[in-house]
Coordinates of N, CA and C in Angstrom, one line a residue:
M1 N 17.8 -71.5 -47.5 CA 17.5 -71.6 -46.1 C 16.3 -70.7 -45.7
L2 N 15.5 -71.1 -44.8 CA 14.3 -70.4 -44.4 C 14.7 -69.3 -43.5
H3 N 14.1 -68.1 -43.7 CA 14.3 -67.0 -42.8 C 13.4 -67.1 -41.6
P4 N 13.9 -66.8 -40.3 CA 13.0 -66.9 -39.1 C 11.7 -66.3 -39.2
S5 N 11.6 -65.2 -40.0 CA 10.3 -64.5 -40.1 C 9.3 -65.3 -41.0
S6 N 9.8 -66.3 -41.7 CA 8.9 -67.2 -42.5 C 8.3 -68.3 -41.8
I7 N 8.7 -68.5 -40.5 CA 8.2 -69.6 -39.7 C 6.8 -69.2 -39.1
P8 N 5.8 -70.0 -39.3 CA 4.4 -69.6 -38.9 C 4.3 -69.4 -37.4
D9 N 3.3 -68.5 -37.1 CA 3.1 -68.2 -35.7 C 2.1 -69.1 -35.0
F10 N 1.3 -69.9 -35.7 CA 0.3 -70.8 -35.1 C -0.6 -70.1 -34.1
P11 N -1.3 -69.0 -34.5 CA -2.2 -68.3 -33.6 C -3.4 -69.2 -33.1
G12 N -3.9 -68.9 -31.9 CA -5.0 -69.7 -31.4 C -4.7 -70.9 -30.6
L13 N -3.4 -71.3 -30.6 CA -3.0 -72.5 -29.8 C -2.5 -72.0 -28.5
Q14 N -2.5 -73.0 -27.5 CA -2.0 -72.7 -26.2 C -0.6 -72.3 -26.3
P15 N -0.1 -71.3 -25.4 CA 1.3 -70.8 -25.6 C 2.4 -71.9 -25.6
A16 N 2.2 -73.0 -24.7 CA 3.3 -74.0 -24.7 C 3.3 -74.8 -26.0
R17 N 2.1 -75.1 -26.5 CA 2.0 -75.9 -27.7 C 2.5 -75.0 -28.9
R18 N 2.2 -73.7 -28.9 CA 2.7 -72.8 -29.9 C 4.2 -72.8 -30.0
R19 N 4.8 -72.6 -28.8 CA 6.2 -72.6 -28.7 C 6.9 -73.9 -29.2
A20 N 6.3 -75.0 -28.8 CA 6.8 -76.3 -29.3 C 6.7 -76.4 -30.8
L21 N 5.6 -76.0 -31.4 CA 5.5 -76.1 -32.9 C 6.5 -75.1 -33.5
Q22 N 6.7 -73.9 -32.9 CA 7.6 -73.0 -33.5 C 9.1 -73.6 -33.4
R23 N 9.4 -74.2 -32.3 CA 10.7 -74.9 -32.2 C 10.9 -76.0 -33.2
L24 N 9.8 -76.8 -33.4 CA 9.9 -77.8 -34.4 C 10.1 -77.3 -35.8
A25 N 9.3 -76.2 -36.1 CA 9.5 -75.6 -37.4 C 10.9 -75.0 -37.6
R26 N 11.5 -74.4 -36.6 CA 12.8 -73.9 -36.7 C 13.8 -75.0 -36.8
G27 N 13.7 -76.1 -36.1 CA 14.6 -77.2 -36.2 C 14.5 -77.8 -37.5
G28 N 13.3 -77.9 -38.1 CA 13.2 -78.5 -39.5 C 13.9 -77.6 -40.5
A29 N 13.7 -76.2 -40.3 CA 14.3 -75.3 -41.2 C 15.9 -75.4 -41.1
V30 N 16.4 -75.6 -39.9 CA 17.9 -75.7 -39.8 C 18.3 -77.0 -40.4
L31 N 17.6 -78.1 -40.2 CA 18.1 -79.4 -40.8 C 18.0 -79.3 -42.3
I32 N 16.9 -78.7 -42.8 CA 16.8 -78.7 -44.3 C 17.8 -77.7 -44.9
G33 N 18.0 -76.5 -44.2 CA 18.9 -75.5 -44.7 C 20.3 -76.0 -44.7
T34 N 20.7 -76.8 -43.7 CA 22.1 -77.2 -43.7 C 22.4 -78.5 -44.3
G35 N 21.3 -79.2 -44.7 CA 21.4 -80.6 -45.2 C 21.9 -81.6 -44.2
A36 N 21.7 -81.2 -42.9 CA 22.2 -82.1 -41.8 C 21.2 -83.2 -41.6
G37 N 21.8 -84.3 -40.9 CA 20.9 -85.4 -40.5 C 20.6 -85.3 -39.1
L38 N 20.1 -86.4 -38.5 CA 19.7 -86.4 -37.1 C 20.8 -86.3 -36.2
A39 N 22.0 -86.6 -36.6 CA 23.2 -86.6 -35.8 C 23.5 -85.2 -35.2
Q40 N 23.0 -84.2 -35.8 CA 23.3 -82.8 -35.3 C 22.1 -82.3 -34.5
A41 N 21.1 -83.1 -34.3 CA 19.9 -82.6 -33.5 C 20.3 -82.4 -32.1
Q42 N 19.8 -81.3 -31.4 CA 20.0 -81.0 -30.0 C 19.3 -82.1 -29.1
P43 N 19.9 -82.4 -28.0 CA 19.2 -83.2 -27.0 C 17.8 -82.7 -26.7
A44 N 16.9 -83.5 -26.6 CA 15.5 -83.1 -26.2 C 15.4 -82.5 -24.8
S45 N 14.7 -81.5 -24.6 CA 14.4 -80.9 -23.3 C 13.3 -81.8 -22.6
I46 N 13.4 -81.8 -21.3 CA 12.4 -82.6 -20.6 C 11.0 -81.9 -20.7
H47 N 11.0 -80.6 -21.0 CA 9.7 -79.9 -21.2 C 8.9 -80.6 -22.3
D48 N 9.6 -81.2 -23.3 CA 8.9 -81.8 -24.4 C 8.4 -83.2 -24.1
H49 N 8.8 -83.8 -23.0 CA 8.5 -85.2 -22.8 C 7.6 -85.4 -21.5
L50 N 7.3 -84.4 -20.7 CA 6.6 -84.6 -19.5 C 5.6 -83.6 -19.3
P51 N 4.5 -83.9 -18.5 CA 3.7 -82.8 -18.0 C 4.5 -82.0 -17.1
W52 N 4.5 -80.7 -17.2 CA 5.3 -79.8 -16.4 C 4.6 -79.7 -15.0
I53 N 5.2 -80.3 -14.0 CA 4.7 -80.2 -12.7 C 4.9 -78.7 -12.2
P54 N 3.8 -78.1 -11.7 CA 3.8 -76.7 -11.3 C 5.0 -76.4 -10.3
A55 N 5.2 -77.3 -9.4 CA 6.3 -77.0 -8.4 C 7.7 -77.0 -9.1
M56 N 7.8 -77.8 -10.2 CA 9.1 -77.7 -10.9 C 9.2 -76.4 -11.6
R57 N 8.1 -75.9 -12.2 CA 8.2 -74.5 -12.8 C 8.5 -73.5 -11.8
D58 N 7.9 -73.6 -10.6 CA 8.2 -72.5 -9.6 C 9.7 -72.6 -9.2
D59 N 10.2 -73.8 -9.0 CA 11.6 -73.9 -8.5 C 12.6 -73.6 -9.6
L60 N 12.4 -74.0 -10.9 CA 13.4 -73.9 -11.9 C 13.1 -72.8 -12.9
G61 N 11.9 -72.4 -13.1 CA 11.5 -71.4 -14.1 C 11.3 -72.2 -15.4
E62 N 10.6 -71.5 -16.3 CA 10.2 -72.2 -17.6 C 11.3 -72.1 -18.6
Q63 N 12.3 -71.2 -18.5 CA 13.3 -71.0 -19.5 C 14.5 -71.9 -19.4
R64 N 14.8 -72.5 -18.2 CA 16.0 -73.3 -18.1 C 15.8 -74.6 -18.8
R65 N 16.9 -75.0 -19.4 CA 16.9 -76.3 -20.2 C 17.3 -77.4 -19.3
V66 N 16.4 -78.5 -19.3 CA 16.6 -79.6 -18.4 C 16.8 -80.8 -19.4
L67 N 17.9 -81.5 -19.3 CA 18.2 -82.6 -20.2 C 17.8 -83.9 -19.5
R68 N 17.2 -84.8 -20.2 CA 16.8 -86.1 -19.6 C 17.9 -87.1 -19.8
E69 N 18.9 -87.0 -18.9 CA 20.0 -87.9 -18.9 C 20.8 -87.8 -17.6
R70 N 21.7 -88.8 -17.3 CA 22.6 -88.8 -16.2 C 21.9 -89.1 -14.8
V71 N 20.6 -89.0 -14.7 CA 19.9 -89.2 -13.4 C 19.1 -90.5 -13.5
T72 N 19.2 -91.4 -12.5 CA 18.5 -92.6 -12.4 C 17.7 -92.7 -11.1
I73 N 16.4 -93.0 -11.2 CA 15.6 -93.2 -10.1 C 15.4 -94.7 -9.9
E74 N 15.8 -95.1 -8.7 CA 15.7 -96.6 -8.4 C 14.5 -96.8 -7.5
V75 N 13.4 -97.3 -8.1 CA 12.2 -97.6 -7.4 C 11.5 -98.8 -8.1
S76 N 10.8 -99.6 -7.3 CA 10.1 -100.7 -7.9 C 9.0 -100.2 -8.8
P77 N 8.8 -100.7 -10.0 CA 7.8 -100.2 -10.9 C 6.3 -100.6 -10.4
L78 N 6.2 -101.6 -9.5 CA 4.9 -101.9 -8.9 C 5.0 -102.0 -7.4
V79 N 4.2 -101.1 -6.8 CA 4.3 -101.0 -5.3 C 2.9 -101.3 -4.7
D80 N 2.9 -102.3 -3.7 CA 1.7 -102.7 -3.2 C 1.0 -101.6 -2.3
N81 N 1.8 -100.9 -1.5 CA 1.3 -99.9 -0.6 C 2.0 -98.6 -0.7
G82 N 1.3 -97.5 -1.0 CA 1.9 -96.2 -1.3 C 2.3 -95.5 0.0
N83 N 2.1 -96.1 1.2 CA 2.4 -95.4 2.4 C 3.9 -95.4 2.7
V84 N 4.6 -96.4 2.3 CA 6.1 -96.4 2.5 C 6.7 -97.0 1.2
V85 N 7.3 -96.1 0.4 CA 7.9 -96.6 -0.9 C 9.4 -96.3 -0.8
P86 N 10.2 -97.3 -0.7 CA 11.7 -97.0 -0.8 C 12.1 -96.6 -2.1
I87 N 13.0 -95.6 -2.2 CA 13.4 -95.0 -3.4 C 14.9 -94.5 -3.3
G88 N 15.6 -94.7 -4.4 CA 17.0 -94.2 -4.5 C 17.1 -93.4 -5.7
V89 N 18.0 -92.4 -5.6 CA 18.3 -91.6 -6.8 C 19.8 -91.4 -6.9
R90 N 20.3 -91.6 -8.1 CA 21.8 -91.4 -8.3 C 22.0 -90.6 -9.6
V91 N 23.1 -89.9 -9.6 CA 23.5 -89.1 -10.7 C 24.9 -89.5 -11.2
E92 N 25.1 -89.7 -12.5 CA 26.4 -90.0 -13.0 C 27.2 -88.7 -13.0
S93 N 28.2 -88.7 -12.1 CA 29.0 -87.5 -12.0 C 30.3 -87.8 -11.3
A94 N 31.4 -87.2 -11.8 CA 32.7 -87.4 -11.2 C 32.8 -86.7 -9.9
M95 N 31.9 -85.8 -9.6 CA 31.9 -85.0 -8.3 C 33.3 -84.3 -8.1
Q96 N 33.8 -83.7 -9.3 CA 35.0 -82.9 -9.3 C 34.8 -81.8 -10.2
G97 N 35.3 -80.6 -9.9 CA 35.3 -79.5 -10.7 C 33.8 -79.0 -11.0
N98 N 33.5 -78.8 -12.3 CA 32.2 -78.4 -12.7 C 31.2 -79.5 -12.8
D99 N 31.8 -80.8 -12.8 CA 30.9 -81.9 -12.9 C 30.6 -82.4 -11.5
R100 N 30.0 -81.5 -10.7 CA 29.7 -81.8 -9.3 C 28.2 -81.5 -9.1
V101 N 27.5 -82.3 -8.5 CA 26.0 -82.1 -8.2 C 25.9 -81.2 -7.0
R102 N 25.2 -80.1 -7.1 CA 24.9 -79.2 -6.0 C 23.7 -79.7 -5.2
T103 N 22.5 -79.8 -5.9 CA 21.3 -80.3 -5.3 C 20.6 -81.3 -6.2
L104 N 19.8 -82.1 -5.6 CA 19.0 -83.2 -6.2 C 17.6 -83.1 -5.7
K105 N 16.7 -82.8 -6.6 CA 15.3 -82.6 -6.1 C 14.4 -83.7 -6.7
L106 N 13.5 -84.2 -5.9 CA 12.6 -85.2 -6.3 C 11.2 -84.7 -6.3
Y107 N 10.4 -84.8 -7.4 CA 9.1 -84.3 -7.5 C 8.1 -85.5 -7.8
S108 N 6.9 -85.3 -7.4 CA 5.8 -86.3 -7.6 C 4.7 -85.7 -8.4
E109 N 4.3 -86.4 -9.4 CA 3.3 -85.9 -10.3 C 1.9 -85.7 -9.7
K110 N 1.5 -86.6 -8.7 CA 0.1 -86.5 -8.2 C 0.0 -86.3 -6.7
N111 N 1.1 -86.2 -6.0 CA 1.0 -86.0 -4.5 C 0.5 -84.6 -4.2
P112 N -0.2 -84.4 -3.1 CA -0.7 -83.1 -2.7 C 0.5 -82.2 -2.5
Q113 N 1.6 -82.7 -2.0 CA 2.9 -82.0 -1.8 C 3.9 -82.5 -2.9
P114 N 4.0 -81.9 -4.0 CA 4.8 -82.4 -5.1 C 6.3 -82.4 -4.9
R115 N 6.7 -81.5 -4.0 CA 8.2 -81.5 -3.7 C 8.4 -82.6 -2.6
V116 N 8.8 -83.7 -3.1 CA 9.0 -84.9 -2.2 C 10.2 -84.8 -1.4
A117 N 11.4 -84.4 -2.0 CA 12.6 -84.4 -1.2 C 13.6 -83.5 -2.0
T118 N 14.5 -82.9 -1.2 CA 15.7 -82.1 -1.7 C 16.9 -82.6 -1.0
F119 N 17.9 -83.0 -1.7 CA 19.2 -83.4 -1.2 C 20.3 -82.4 -1.6
H120 N 21.1 -82.0 -0.7 CA 22.2 -81.1 -0.9 C 23.5 -81.9 -0.8
F121 N 24.5 -81.6 -1.7 CA 25.7 -82.3 -1.7 C 26.8 -81.3 -1.5
S122 N 27.8 -81.6 -0.7 CA 28.9 -80.7 -0.5 C 30.1 -81.0 -1.4
D123 N 31.2 -80.2 -1.3 CA 32.4 -80.5 -2.0 C 33.1 -81.8 -1.5
Y124 N 32.7 -82.3 -0.4 CA 33.3 -83.5 0.2 C 32.5 -84.7 -0.1
S125 N 31.3 -84.6 -0.8 CA 30.5 -85.8 -1.1 C 31.2 -86.6 -2.2
P126 N 31.4 -87.9 -1.9 CA 32.2 -88.7 -2.9 C 31.3 -89.1 -4.1
E127 N 30.0 -89.2 -3.9 CA 29.1 -89.5 -5.0 C 27.8 -88.9 -4.8
A128 N 27.1 -88.7 -5.9 CA 25.7 -88.1 -5.9 C 24.7 -89.2 -5.9
R129 N 24.4 -89.7 -4.7 CA 23.4 -90.8 -4.4 C 22.6 -90.5 -3.2
A130 N 21.3 -90.7 -3.2 CA 20.5 -90.5 -2.0 C 19.4 -91.6 -2.0
A131 N 19.0 -91.9 -0.8 CA 17.9 -92.9 -0.6 C 17.0 -92.4 0.5
T132 N 15.7 -92.7 0.4 CA 14.7 -92.4 1.4 C 13.5 -93.2 1.2
R133 N 12.5 -93.0 2.0 CA 11.2 -93.6 1.8 C 10.2 -92.5 1.7
I134 N 9.2 -92.6 0.7 CA 8.2 -91.6 0.5 C 6.8 -92.2 0.5
R135 N 5.8 -91.3 0.5 CA 4.4 -91.7 0.3 C 4.0 -91.3 -1.1
L136 N 3.2 -92.2 -1.7 CA 2.7 -91.9 -3.0 C 1.2 -91.9 -3.1
N137 N 0.6 -90.9 -3.7 CA -0.8 -90.8 -3.9 C -1.2 -91.5 -5.2
G138 N -1.1 -92.8 -5.3 CA -1.5 -93.5 -6.5 C -0.4 -93.6 -7.5
S139 N -0.8 -94.3 -8.6 CA 0.2 -94.5 -9.7 C 0.6 -93.2 -10.4
Q140 N 1.8 -93.0 -10.6 CA 2.3 -91.7 -11.1 C 3.7 -91.8 -11.6
R141 N 4.2 -90.7 -12.2 CA 5.6 -90.5 -12.6 C 6.3 -89.7 -11.5
L142 N 7.6 -90.1 -11.3 CA 8.4 -89.3 -10.4 C 9.5 -88.7 -11.2
V143 N 9.9 -87.5 -10.9 CA 10.9 -86.8 -11.6 C 12.0 -86.3 -10.6
A144 N 13.3 -86.7 -11.0 CA 14.4 -86.2 -10.1 C 15.2 -85.3 -11.0
I145 N 15.5 -84.1 -10.5 CA 16.3 -83.1 -11.2 C 17.6 -82.8 -10.4
A146 N 18.7 -82.9 -11.1 CA 20.0 -82.6 -10.5 C 20.5 -81.3 -11.0
E147 N 20.9 -80.4 -10.1 CA 21.5 -79.2 -10.5 C 23.0 -79.2 -10.3
M148 N 23.8 -79.0 -11.3 CA 25.2 -79.0 -11.2 C 25.8 -77.7 -10.7
T149 N 27.0 -77.7 -10.3 CA 27.6 -76.4 -9.8 C 27.7 -75.3 -10.8
D150 N 27.7 -75.7 -12.1 CA 27.8 -74.7 -13.2 C 26.4 -74.3 -13.7
G151 N 25.3 -74.8 -13.0 CA 24.0 -74.4 -13.4 C 23.2 -75.4 -14.3
R152 N 23.9 -76.3 -14.9 CA 23.3 -77.3 -15.8 C 22.3 -78.1 -15.0
L153 N 21.2 -78.5 -15.7 CA 20.2 -79.3 -15.1 C 20.0 -80.7 -15.8
Y154 N 19.9 -81.8 -15.1 CA 19.7 -83.1 -15.7 C 18.5 -83.7 -14.9
A155 N 17.8 -84.6 -15.6 CA 16.6 -85.2 -15.0 C 16.5 -86.7 -15.3
G156 N 15.8 -87.4 -14.4 CA 15.5 -88.8 -14.6 C 14.0 -88.9 -14.3
V157 N 13.4 -89.9 -14.9 CA 12.0 -90.1 -14.7 C 11.7 -91.6 -14.4
A158 N 10.8 -91.9 -13.5 CA 10.4 -93.3 -13.2 C 8.9 -93.3 -13.1
E159 N 8.3 -94.3 -13.6 CA 6.8 -94.5 -13.5 C 6.6 -95.6 -12.5
V160 N 5.7 -95.3 -11.5 CA 5.4 -96.3 -10.4 C 3.9 -96.6 -10.4
V161 N 3.5 -97.8 -10.4 CA 2.1 -98.2 -10.2 C 1.9 -98.6 -8.8
V162 N 0.9 -97.9 -8.1 CA 0.6 -98.1 -6.7 C -0.7 -98.8 -6.6
T163 N -0.8 -99.9 -5.9 CA -2.1 -100.5 -5.7 C -3.0 -100.0 -4.6
I164 N -2.3 -99.6 -3.4 CA -3.0 -99.0 -2.3 C -2.5 -97.6 -2.1
T165 N -3.4 -96.6 -2.3 CA -3.0 -95.2 -2.3 C -2.7 -94.6 -0.9
A166 N -1.8 -93.7 -0.9 CA -1.5 -92.9 0.4 C -1.7 -91.5 0.1
C167 N -1.5 -90.6 1.0 CA -1.6 -89.1 0.9 C -2.9 -88.6 0.5
I168 N -4.0 -89.3 0.9 CA -5.3 -88.8 0.6 C -5.7 -87.6 1.3
D169 N -5.3 -87.4 2.5 CA -5.7 -86.2 3.3 C -4.9 -85.0 3.1
G170 N -3.9 -85.0 2.2 CA -3.1 -83.8 1.9 C -1.9 -83.7 2.8
A171 N -1.7 -84.6 3.7 CA -0.5 -84.5 4.6 C 0.7 -85.0 4.0

């Protein structure tokens, strides 16, 4: 088995890329050392699959693990006009005990105001579902992050192509 000190440091790379390569090297060492297959791999963090929207980093911090599961964004993949885009977000949750959604935040990759919406759920909410209309500044990815009562974070992603752009003035 490889010792953690034998994992290369990858100097000269950007910090995020360096950390990703170090994680990859550690994961490979664990899989080789234990003789394990892919069945034991940890679920991928959303940090590895998306550009990290600065507003998300400010709200969640860089160290929290966000899993890309249980959250579905319901939006048309092709939108004619970005001024009024109907959107729905739902989270697979029993809404009982620790499996209860506390907040659901929606982020936009390219809008001047990336924090599009925040929904709060109480102990009396029967399901974790929200719907609204938003403005979109061109084609982009939307990210919804659900925070559970025990602190776990889950995310969903949707890509939207917009033919007529909104939010040009920063409003």
